[in-house]
mmCIF file of C-alpha atoms and ligand atoms in Angstrom:
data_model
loop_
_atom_site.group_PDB
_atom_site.id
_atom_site.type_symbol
_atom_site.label_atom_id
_atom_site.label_comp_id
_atom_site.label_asym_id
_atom_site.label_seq_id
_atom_site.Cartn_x
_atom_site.Cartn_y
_atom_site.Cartn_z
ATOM 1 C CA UNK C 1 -50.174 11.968 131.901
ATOM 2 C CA UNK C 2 -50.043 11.229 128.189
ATOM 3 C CA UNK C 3 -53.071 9.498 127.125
ATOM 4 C CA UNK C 4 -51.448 8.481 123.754
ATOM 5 C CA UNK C 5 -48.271 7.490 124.911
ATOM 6 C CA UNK C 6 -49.374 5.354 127.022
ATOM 7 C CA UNK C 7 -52.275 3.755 124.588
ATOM 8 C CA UNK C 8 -49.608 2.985 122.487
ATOM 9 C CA UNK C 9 -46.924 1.235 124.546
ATOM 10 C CA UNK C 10 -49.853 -0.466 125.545
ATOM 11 C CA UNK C 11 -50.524 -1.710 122.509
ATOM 12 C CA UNK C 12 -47.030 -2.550 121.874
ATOM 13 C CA UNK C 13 -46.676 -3.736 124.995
ATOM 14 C CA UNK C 14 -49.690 -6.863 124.189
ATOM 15 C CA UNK C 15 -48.156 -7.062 121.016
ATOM 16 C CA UNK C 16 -44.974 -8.375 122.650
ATOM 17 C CA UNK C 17 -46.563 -9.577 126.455
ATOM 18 C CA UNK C 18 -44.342 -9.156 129.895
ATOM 19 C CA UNK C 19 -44.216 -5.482 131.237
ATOM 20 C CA UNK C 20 -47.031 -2.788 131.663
ATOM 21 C CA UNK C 21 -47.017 1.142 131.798
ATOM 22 C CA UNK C 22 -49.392 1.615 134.563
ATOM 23 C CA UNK C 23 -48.545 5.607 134.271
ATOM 24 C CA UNK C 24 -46.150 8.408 133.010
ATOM 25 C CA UNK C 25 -47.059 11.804 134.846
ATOM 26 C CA UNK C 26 -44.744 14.933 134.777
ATOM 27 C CA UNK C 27 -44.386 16.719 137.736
ATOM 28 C CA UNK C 28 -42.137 19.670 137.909
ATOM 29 C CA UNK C 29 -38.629 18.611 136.434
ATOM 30 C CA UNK C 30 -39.615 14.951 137.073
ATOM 31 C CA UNK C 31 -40.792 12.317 134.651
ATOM 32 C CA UNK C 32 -42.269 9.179 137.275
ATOM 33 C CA UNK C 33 -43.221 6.308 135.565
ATOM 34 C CA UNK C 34 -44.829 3.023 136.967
ATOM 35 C CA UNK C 35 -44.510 -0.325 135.587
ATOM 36 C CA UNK C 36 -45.506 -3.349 136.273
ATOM 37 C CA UNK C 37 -44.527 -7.186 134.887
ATOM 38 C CA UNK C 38 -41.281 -8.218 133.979
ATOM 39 C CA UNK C 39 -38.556 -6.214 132.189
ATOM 40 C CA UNK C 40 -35.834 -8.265 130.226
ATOM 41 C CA UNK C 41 -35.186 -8.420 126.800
ATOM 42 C CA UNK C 42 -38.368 -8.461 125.023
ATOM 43 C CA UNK C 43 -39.993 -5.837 127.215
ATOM 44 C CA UNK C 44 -37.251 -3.219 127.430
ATOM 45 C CA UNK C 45 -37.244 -1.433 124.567
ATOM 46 C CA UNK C 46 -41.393 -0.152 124.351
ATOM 47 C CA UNK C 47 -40.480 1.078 127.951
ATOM 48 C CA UNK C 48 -36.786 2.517 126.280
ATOM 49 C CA UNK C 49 -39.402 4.117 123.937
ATOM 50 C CA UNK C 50 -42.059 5.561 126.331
ATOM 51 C CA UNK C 51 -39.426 7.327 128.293
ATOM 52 C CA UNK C 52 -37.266 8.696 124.888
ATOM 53 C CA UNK C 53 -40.393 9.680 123.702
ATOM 54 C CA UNK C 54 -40.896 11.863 126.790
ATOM 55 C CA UNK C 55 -37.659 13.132 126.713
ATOM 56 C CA UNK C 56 -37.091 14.136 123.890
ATOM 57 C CA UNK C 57 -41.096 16.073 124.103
ATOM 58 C CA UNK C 58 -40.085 17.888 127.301
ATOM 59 C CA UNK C 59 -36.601 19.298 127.109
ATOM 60 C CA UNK C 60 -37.264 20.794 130.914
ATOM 61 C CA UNK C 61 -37.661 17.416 132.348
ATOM 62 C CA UNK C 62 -34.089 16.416 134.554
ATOM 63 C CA UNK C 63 -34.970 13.757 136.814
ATOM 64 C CA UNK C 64 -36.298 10.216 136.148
ATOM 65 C CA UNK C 65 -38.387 8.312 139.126
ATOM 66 C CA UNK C 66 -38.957 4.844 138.574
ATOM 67 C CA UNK C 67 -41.837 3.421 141.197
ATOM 68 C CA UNK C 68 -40.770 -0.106 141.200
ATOM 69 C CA UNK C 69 -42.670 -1.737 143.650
ATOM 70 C CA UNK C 70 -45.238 -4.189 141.072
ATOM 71 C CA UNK C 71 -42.060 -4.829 138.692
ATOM 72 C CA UNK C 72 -41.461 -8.711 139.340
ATOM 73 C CA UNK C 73 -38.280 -9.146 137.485
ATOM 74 C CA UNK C 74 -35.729 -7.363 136.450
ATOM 75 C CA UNK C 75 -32.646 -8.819 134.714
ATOM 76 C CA UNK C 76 -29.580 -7.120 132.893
ATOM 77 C CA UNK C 77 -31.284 -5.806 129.597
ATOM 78 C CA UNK C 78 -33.606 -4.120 132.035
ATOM 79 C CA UNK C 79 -30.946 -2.679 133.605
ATOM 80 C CA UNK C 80 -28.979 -1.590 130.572
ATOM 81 C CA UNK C 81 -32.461 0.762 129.167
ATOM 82 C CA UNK C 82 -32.320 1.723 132.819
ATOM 83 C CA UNK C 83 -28.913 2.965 132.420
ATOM 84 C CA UNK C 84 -28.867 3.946 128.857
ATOM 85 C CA UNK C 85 -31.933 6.739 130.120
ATOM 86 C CA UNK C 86 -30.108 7.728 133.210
ATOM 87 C CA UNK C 87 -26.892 8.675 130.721
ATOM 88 C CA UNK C 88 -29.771 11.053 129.075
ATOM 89 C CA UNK C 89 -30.681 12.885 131.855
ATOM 90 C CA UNK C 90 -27.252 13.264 133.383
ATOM 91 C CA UNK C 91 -26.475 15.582 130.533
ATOM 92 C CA UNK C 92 -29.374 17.330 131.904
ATOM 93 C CA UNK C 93 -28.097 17.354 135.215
ATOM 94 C CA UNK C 94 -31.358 15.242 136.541
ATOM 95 C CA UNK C 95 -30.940 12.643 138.578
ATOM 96 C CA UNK C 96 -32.631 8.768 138.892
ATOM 97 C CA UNK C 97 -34.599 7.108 141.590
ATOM 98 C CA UNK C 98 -35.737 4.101 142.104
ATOM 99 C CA UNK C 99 -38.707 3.726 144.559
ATOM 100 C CA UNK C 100 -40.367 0.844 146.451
ATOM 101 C CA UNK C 101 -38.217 -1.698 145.470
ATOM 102 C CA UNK C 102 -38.788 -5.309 146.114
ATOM 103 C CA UNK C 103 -35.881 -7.182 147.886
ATOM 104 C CA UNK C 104 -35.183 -9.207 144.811
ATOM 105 C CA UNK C 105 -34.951 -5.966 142.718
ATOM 106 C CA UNK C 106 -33.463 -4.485 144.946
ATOM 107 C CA UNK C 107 -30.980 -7.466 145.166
ATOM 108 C CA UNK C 108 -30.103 -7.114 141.529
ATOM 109 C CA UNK C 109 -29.859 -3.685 141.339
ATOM 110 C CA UNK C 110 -27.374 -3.749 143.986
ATOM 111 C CA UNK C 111 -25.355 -6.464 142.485
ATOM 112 C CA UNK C 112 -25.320 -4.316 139.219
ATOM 113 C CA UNK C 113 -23.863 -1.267 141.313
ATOM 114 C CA UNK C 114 -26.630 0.801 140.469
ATOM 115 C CA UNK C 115 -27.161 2.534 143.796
ATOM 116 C CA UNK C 116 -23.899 3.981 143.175
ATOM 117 C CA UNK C 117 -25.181 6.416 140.757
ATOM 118 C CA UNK C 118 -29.096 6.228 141.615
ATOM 119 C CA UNK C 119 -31.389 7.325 144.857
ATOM 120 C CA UNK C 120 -33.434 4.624 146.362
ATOM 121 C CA UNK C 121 -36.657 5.846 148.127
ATOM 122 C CA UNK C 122 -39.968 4.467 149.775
ATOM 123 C CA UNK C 123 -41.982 6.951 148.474
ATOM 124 C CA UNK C 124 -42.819 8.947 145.369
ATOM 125 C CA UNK C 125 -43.012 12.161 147.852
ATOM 126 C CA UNK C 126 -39.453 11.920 149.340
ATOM 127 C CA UNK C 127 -38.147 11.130 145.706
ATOM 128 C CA UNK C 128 -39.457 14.343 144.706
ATOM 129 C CA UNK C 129 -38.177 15.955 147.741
ATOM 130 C CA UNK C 130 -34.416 14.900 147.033
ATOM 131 C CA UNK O 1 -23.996 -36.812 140.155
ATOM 132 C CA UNK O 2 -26.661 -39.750 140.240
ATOM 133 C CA UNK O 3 -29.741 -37.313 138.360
ATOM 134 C CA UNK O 4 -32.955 -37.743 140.370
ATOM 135 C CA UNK O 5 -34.991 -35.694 137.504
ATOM 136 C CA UNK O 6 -34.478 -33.951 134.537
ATOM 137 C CA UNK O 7 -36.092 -31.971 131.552
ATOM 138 C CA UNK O 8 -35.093 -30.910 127.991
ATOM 139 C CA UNK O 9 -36.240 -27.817 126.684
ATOM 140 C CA UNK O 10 -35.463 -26.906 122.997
ATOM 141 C CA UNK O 11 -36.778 -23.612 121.610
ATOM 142 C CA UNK O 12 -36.120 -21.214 118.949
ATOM 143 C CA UNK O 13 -33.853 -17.768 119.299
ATOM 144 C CA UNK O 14 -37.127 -15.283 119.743
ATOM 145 C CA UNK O 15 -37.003 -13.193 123.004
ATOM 146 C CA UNK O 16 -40.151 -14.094 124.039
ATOM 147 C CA UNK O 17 -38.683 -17.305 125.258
ATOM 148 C CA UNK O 18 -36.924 -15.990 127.631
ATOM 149 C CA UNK O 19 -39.225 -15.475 129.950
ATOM 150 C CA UNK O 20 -40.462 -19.022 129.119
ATOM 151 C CA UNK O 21 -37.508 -20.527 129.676
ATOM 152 C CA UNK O 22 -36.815 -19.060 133.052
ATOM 153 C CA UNK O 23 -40.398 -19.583 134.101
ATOM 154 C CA UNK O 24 -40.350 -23.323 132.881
ATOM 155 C CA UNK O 25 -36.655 -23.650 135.057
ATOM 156 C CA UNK O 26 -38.324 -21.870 137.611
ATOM 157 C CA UNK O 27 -41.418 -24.115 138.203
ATOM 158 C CA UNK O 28 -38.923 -27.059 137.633
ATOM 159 C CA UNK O 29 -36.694 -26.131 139.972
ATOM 160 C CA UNK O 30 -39.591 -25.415 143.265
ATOM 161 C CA UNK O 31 -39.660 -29.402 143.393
ATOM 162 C CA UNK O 32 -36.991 -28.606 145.477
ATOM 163 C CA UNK O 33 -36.023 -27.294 148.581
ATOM 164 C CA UNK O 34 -35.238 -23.718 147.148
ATOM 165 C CA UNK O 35 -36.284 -20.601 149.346
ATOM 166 C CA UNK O 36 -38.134 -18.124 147.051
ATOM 167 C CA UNK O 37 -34.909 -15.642 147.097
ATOM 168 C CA UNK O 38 -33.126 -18.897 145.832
ATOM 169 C CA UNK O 39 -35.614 -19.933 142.708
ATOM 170 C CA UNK O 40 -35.399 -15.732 141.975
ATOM 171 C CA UNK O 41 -31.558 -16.304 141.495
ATOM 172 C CA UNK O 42 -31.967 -19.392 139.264
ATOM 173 C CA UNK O 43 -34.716 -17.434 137.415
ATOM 174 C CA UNK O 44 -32.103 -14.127 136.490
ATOM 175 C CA UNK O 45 -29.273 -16.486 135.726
ATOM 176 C CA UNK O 46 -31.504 -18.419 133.232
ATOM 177 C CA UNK O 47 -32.334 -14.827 131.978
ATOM 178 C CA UNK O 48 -29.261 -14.016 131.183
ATOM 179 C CA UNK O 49 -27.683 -17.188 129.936
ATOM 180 C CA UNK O 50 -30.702 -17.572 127.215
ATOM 181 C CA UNK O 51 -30.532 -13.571 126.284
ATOM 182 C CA UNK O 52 -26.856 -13.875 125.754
ATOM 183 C CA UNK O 53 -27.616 -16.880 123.066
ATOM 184 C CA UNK O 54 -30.605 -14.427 121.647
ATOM 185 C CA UNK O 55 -28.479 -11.508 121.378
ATOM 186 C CA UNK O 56 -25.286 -12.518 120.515
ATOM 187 C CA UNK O 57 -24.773 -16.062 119.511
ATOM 188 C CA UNK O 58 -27.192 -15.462 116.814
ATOM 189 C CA UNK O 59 -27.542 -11.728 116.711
ATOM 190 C CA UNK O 60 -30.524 -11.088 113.283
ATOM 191 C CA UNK O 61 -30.096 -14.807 112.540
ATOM 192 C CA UNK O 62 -31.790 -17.583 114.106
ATOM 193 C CA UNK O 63 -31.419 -21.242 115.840
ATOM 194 C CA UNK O 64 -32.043 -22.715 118.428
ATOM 195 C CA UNK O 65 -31.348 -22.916 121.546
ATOM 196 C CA UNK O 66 -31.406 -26.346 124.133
ATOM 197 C CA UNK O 67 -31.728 -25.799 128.043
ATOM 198 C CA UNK O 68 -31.181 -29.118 129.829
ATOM 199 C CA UNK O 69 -32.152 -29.065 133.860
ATOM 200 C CA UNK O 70 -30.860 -32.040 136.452
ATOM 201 C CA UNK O 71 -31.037 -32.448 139.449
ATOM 202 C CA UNK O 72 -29.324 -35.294 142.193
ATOM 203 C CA UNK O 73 -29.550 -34.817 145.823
ATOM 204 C CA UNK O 74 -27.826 -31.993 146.263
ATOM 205 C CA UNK O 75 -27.515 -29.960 142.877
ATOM 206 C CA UNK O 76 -29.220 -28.464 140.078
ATOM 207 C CA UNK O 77 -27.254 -28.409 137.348
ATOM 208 C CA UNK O 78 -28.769 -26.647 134.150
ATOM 209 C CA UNK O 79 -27.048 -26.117 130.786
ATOM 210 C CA UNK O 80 -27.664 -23.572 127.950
ATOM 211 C CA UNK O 81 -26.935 -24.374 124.853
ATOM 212 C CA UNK O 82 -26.815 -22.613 121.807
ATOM 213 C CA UNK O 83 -24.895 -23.372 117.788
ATOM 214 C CA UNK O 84 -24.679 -19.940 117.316
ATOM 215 C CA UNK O 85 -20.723 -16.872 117.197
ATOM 216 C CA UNK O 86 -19.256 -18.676 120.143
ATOM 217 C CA UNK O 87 -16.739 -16.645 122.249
ATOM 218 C CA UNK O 88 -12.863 -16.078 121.691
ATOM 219 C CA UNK O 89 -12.215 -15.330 124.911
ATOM 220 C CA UNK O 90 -14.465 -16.607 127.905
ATOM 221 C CA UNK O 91 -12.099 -14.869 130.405
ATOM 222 C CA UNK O 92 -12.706 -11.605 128.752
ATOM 223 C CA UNK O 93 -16.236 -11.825 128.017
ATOM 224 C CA UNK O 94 -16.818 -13.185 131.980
ATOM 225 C CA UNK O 95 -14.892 -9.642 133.415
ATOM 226 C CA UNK O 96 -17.523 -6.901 135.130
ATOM 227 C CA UNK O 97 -18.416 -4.402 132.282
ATOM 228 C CA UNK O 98 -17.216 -6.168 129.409
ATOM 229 C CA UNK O 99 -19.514 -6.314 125.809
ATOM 230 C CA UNK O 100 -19.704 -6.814 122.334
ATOM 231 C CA UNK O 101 -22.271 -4.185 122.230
ATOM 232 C CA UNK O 102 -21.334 -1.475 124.443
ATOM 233 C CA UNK O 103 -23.649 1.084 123.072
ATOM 234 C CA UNK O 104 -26.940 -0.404 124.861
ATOM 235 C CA UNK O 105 -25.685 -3.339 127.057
ATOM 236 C CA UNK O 106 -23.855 -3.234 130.336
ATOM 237 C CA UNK O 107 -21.612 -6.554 130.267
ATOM 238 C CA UNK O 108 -23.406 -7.805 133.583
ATOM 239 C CA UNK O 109 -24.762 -10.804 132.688
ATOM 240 C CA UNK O 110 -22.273 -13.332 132.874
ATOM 241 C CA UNK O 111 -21.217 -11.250 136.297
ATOM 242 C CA UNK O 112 -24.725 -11.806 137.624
ATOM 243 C CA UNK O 113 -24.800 -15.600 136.693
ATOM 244 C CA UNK O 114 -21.473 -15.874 138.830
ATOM 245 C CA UNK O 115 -22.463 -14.178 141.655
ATOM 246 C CA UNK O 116 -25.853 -16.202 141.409
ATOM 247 C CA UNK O 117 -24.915 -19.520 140.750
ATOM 248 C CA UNK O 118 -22.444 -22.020 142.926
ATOM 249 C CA UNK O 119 -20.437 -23.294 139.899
ATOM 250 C CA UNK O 120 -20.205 -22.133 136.821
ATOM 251 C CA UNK O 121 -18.484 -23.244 133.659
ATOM 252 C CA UNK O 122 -18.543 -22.298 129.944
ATOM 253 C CA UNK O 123 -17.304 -23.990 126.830
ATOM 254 C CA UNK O 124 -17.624 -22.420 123.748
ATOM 255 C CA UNK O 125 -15.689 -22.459 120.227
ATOM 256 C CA UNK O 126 -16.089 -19.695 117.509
ATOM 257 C CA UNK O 127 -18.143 -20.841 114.990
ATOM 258 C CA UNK O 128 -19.767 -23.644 116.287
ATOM 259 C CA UNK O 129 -21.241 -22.523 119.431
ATOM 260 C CA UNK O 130 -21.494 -22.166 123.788
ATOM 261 C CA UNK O 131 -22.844 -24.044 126.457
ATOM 262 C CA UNK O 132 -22.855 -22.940 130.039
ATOM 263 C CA UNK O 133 -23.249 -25.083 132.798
ATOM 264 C CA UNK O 134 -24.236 -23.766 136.134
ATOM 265 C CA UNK O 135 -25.288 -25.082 139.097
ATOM 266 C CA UNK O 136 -27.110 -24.400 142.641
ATOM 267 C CA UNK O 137 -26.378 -26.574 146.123
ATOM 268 C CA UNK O 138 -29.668 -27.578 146.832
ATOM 269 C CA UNK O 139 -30.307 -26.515 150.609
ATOM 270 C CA UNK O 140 -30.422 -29.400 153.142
ATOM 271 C CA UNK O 141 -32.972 -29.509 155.547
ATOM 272 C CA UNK O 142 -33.450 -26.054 157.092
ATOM 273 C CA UNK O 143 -34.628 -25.871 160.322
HETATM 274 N N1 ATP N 1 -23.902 -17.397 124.060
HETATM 275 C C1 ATP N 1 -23.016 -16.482 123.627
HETATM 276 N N2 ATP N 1 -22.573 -16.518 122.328
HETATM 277 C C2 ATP N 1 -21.684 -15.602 121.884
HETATM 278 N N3 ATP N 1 -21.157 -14.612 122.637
HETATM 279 C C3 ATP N 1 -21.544 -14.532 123.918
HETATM 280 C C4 ATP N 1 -22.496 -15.445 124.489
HETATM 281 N N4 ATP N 1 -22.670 -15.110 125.788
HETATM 282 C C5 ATP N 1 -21.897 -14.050 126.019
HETATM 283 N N5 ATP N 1 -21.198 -13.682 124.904
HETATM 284 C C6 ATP N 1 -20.205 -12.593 124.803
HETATM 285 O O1 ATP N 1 -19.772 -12.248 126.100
HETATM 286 C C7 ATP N 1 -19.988 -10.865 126.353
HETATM 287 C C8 ATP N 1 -20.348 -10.664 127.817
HETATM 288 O O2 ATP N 1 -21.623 -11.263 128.113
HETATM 289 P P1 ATP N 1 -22.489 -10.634 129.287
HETATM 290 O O3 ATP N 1 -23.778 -11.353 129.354
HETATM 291 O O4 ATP N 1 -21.669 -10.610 130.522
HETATM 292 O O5 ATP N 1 -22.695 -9.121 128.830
HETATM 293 P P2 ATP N 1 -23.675 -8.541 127.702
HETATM 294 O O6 ATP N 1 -24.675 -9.571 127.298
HETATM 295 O O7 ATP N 1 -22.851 -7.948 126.638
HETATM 296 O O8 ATP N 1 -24.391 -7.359 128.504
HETATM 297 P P3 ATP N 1 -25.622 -7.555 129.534
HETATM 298 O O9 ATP N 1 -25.661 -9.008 129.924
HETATM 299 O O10 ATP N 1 -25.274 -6.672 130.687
HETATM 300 O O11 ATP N 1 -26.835 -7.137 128.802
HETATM 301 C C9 ATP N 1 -21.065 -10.437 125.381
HETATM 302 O O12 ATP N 1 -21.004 -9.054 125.081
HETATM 303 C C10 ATP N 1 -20.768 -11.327 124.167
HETATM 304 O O13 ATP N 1 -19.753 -10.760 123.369
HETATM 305 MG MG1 MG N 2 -25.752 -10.687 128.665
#
């Protein structure tokens, strides 16, 4: 976990109000970040930044795991960071995953056809088992 | 449609106000018989109509933007408004996929408002501006 990453989108992030970086850890080939709030417009692009910033740091890291479960809304500009990173680390050959999705979430991100490319888990553990 | 209730919200094009405006729709619309999944809806199809006039009616410019919510018995009708590109073709722009900006957007929005709302209609001329209309059957008694 990157202290100053996360101090920073932090900041940016009560600069600009609606989501929060709760944490970023590496583990392995995975990068799993937590968020919390709302991600639309205005809150996509610091979390678009956290998770460049970490790829473009760590070369090694493949897969992206997104726990999911304190994320209140999610609309399509959330979506669209969501996809722009998974294009990223499918030229890696990694692989997303979305865990603990709410029912709404999980709602939209069906309706988006997201879980035609992405993994949906309970559980950080069995994400990093896939 | 004989409006029980209604309320005018006029703000300017920052994205901030999107979450406002779906919030302030949101809390407008639980004085009705909505189930939670229902006011959810409401609140991503706000989302989306109000980032669409953010993003592209006025793009690095700005103006403003006018959501109007109504509601009779049995609908709630809100329009967004904007004076900003307008679109040259609504039939395009409404297909799955399709955007202006295809670099960082997926062209769901519109889809999403669709599959979210009961009716839907959009009037728009290039130049002058859109306004979508959409509207939600208001659930009769559930038992
Ligand atoms: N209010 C508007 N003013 C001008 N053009 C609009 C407006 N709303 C939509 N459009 C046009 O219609 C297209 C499709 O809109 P839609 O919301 O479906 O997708 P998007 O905004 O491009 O992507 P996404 O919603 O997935 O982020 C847009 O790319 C834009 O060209
Ligand atoms: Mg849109």
């Amino acid at each position: 976990m990157n202290r100053y990453k996360i101090d920073n989108f932090m900041k940016m992030q009560s600069e600009r109000g609606g989501a929060e970086l709760l944490s970023a850890e590496t583990v392995n080939q995975a990068l799993i970040i937590s968020l919390e709030g709302e991600l639309d417009l205005h809150t996509a692009p610091p979390f678009k930044e956290c998770i460049d910033s970490y790829l473009a740091k760590n070369t090694a890291l493949r897969d992206l795991i997104l726990r999911m479960d304190k994320i209140k809304f999610i609309d399509s500009s959330g979506l669209g960071v969501i996809l722009g990173r998974y294009k990223l680390i499918q030229k890696r050959g990694g692989k997303l995953v979305f865990v603990a999705c709410s029912p709404h979430v999980y709602r939209i991100l069906k309706l988006s056809g997201m879980q035609k490319i992405a993994y949906f888990t309970d559980s950080i553990q069995e994400a990093l088992s896939l | 449609m004989e409006v029980k209730n209604w309320v005018r919200l006029e703000f300017p094009s920052e994205s901030e106000n999107v979450l406002f405006a779906r919030t302030a729709v949101a809390v407008f619309a639980s004085q009705l018989d909505f189930t939670l999944e229902e006011i959810e809806d409401i609140k991503v199809a706000v989302s989306e109509a109000v980032s669409n006039c953010v993003i592209h009616a006025y793009g690095d410019c700005s103006g403003n933007i006018v959501v109007i919510c109504k509601y009779s018995i049995d609908e709630l009708e809100i329009t967004v408004e904007d004076n900003g590109c307008g679109i040259p073709d609504i039939v395009q722009a409404s297909e799955a996929g399709y955007t202006t900006i295809p670099e960082e957007r997926m062209g769901l929005g519109l889809v999403f408002i669709h599959e979210l709302m009961d009716h839907v209609a959009i009037a728009s001329e290039v130049g002058k501006g859109t306004k979508l209309l959409m509207a939600k059957r208001i659930p009769r008694s559930r038992e």
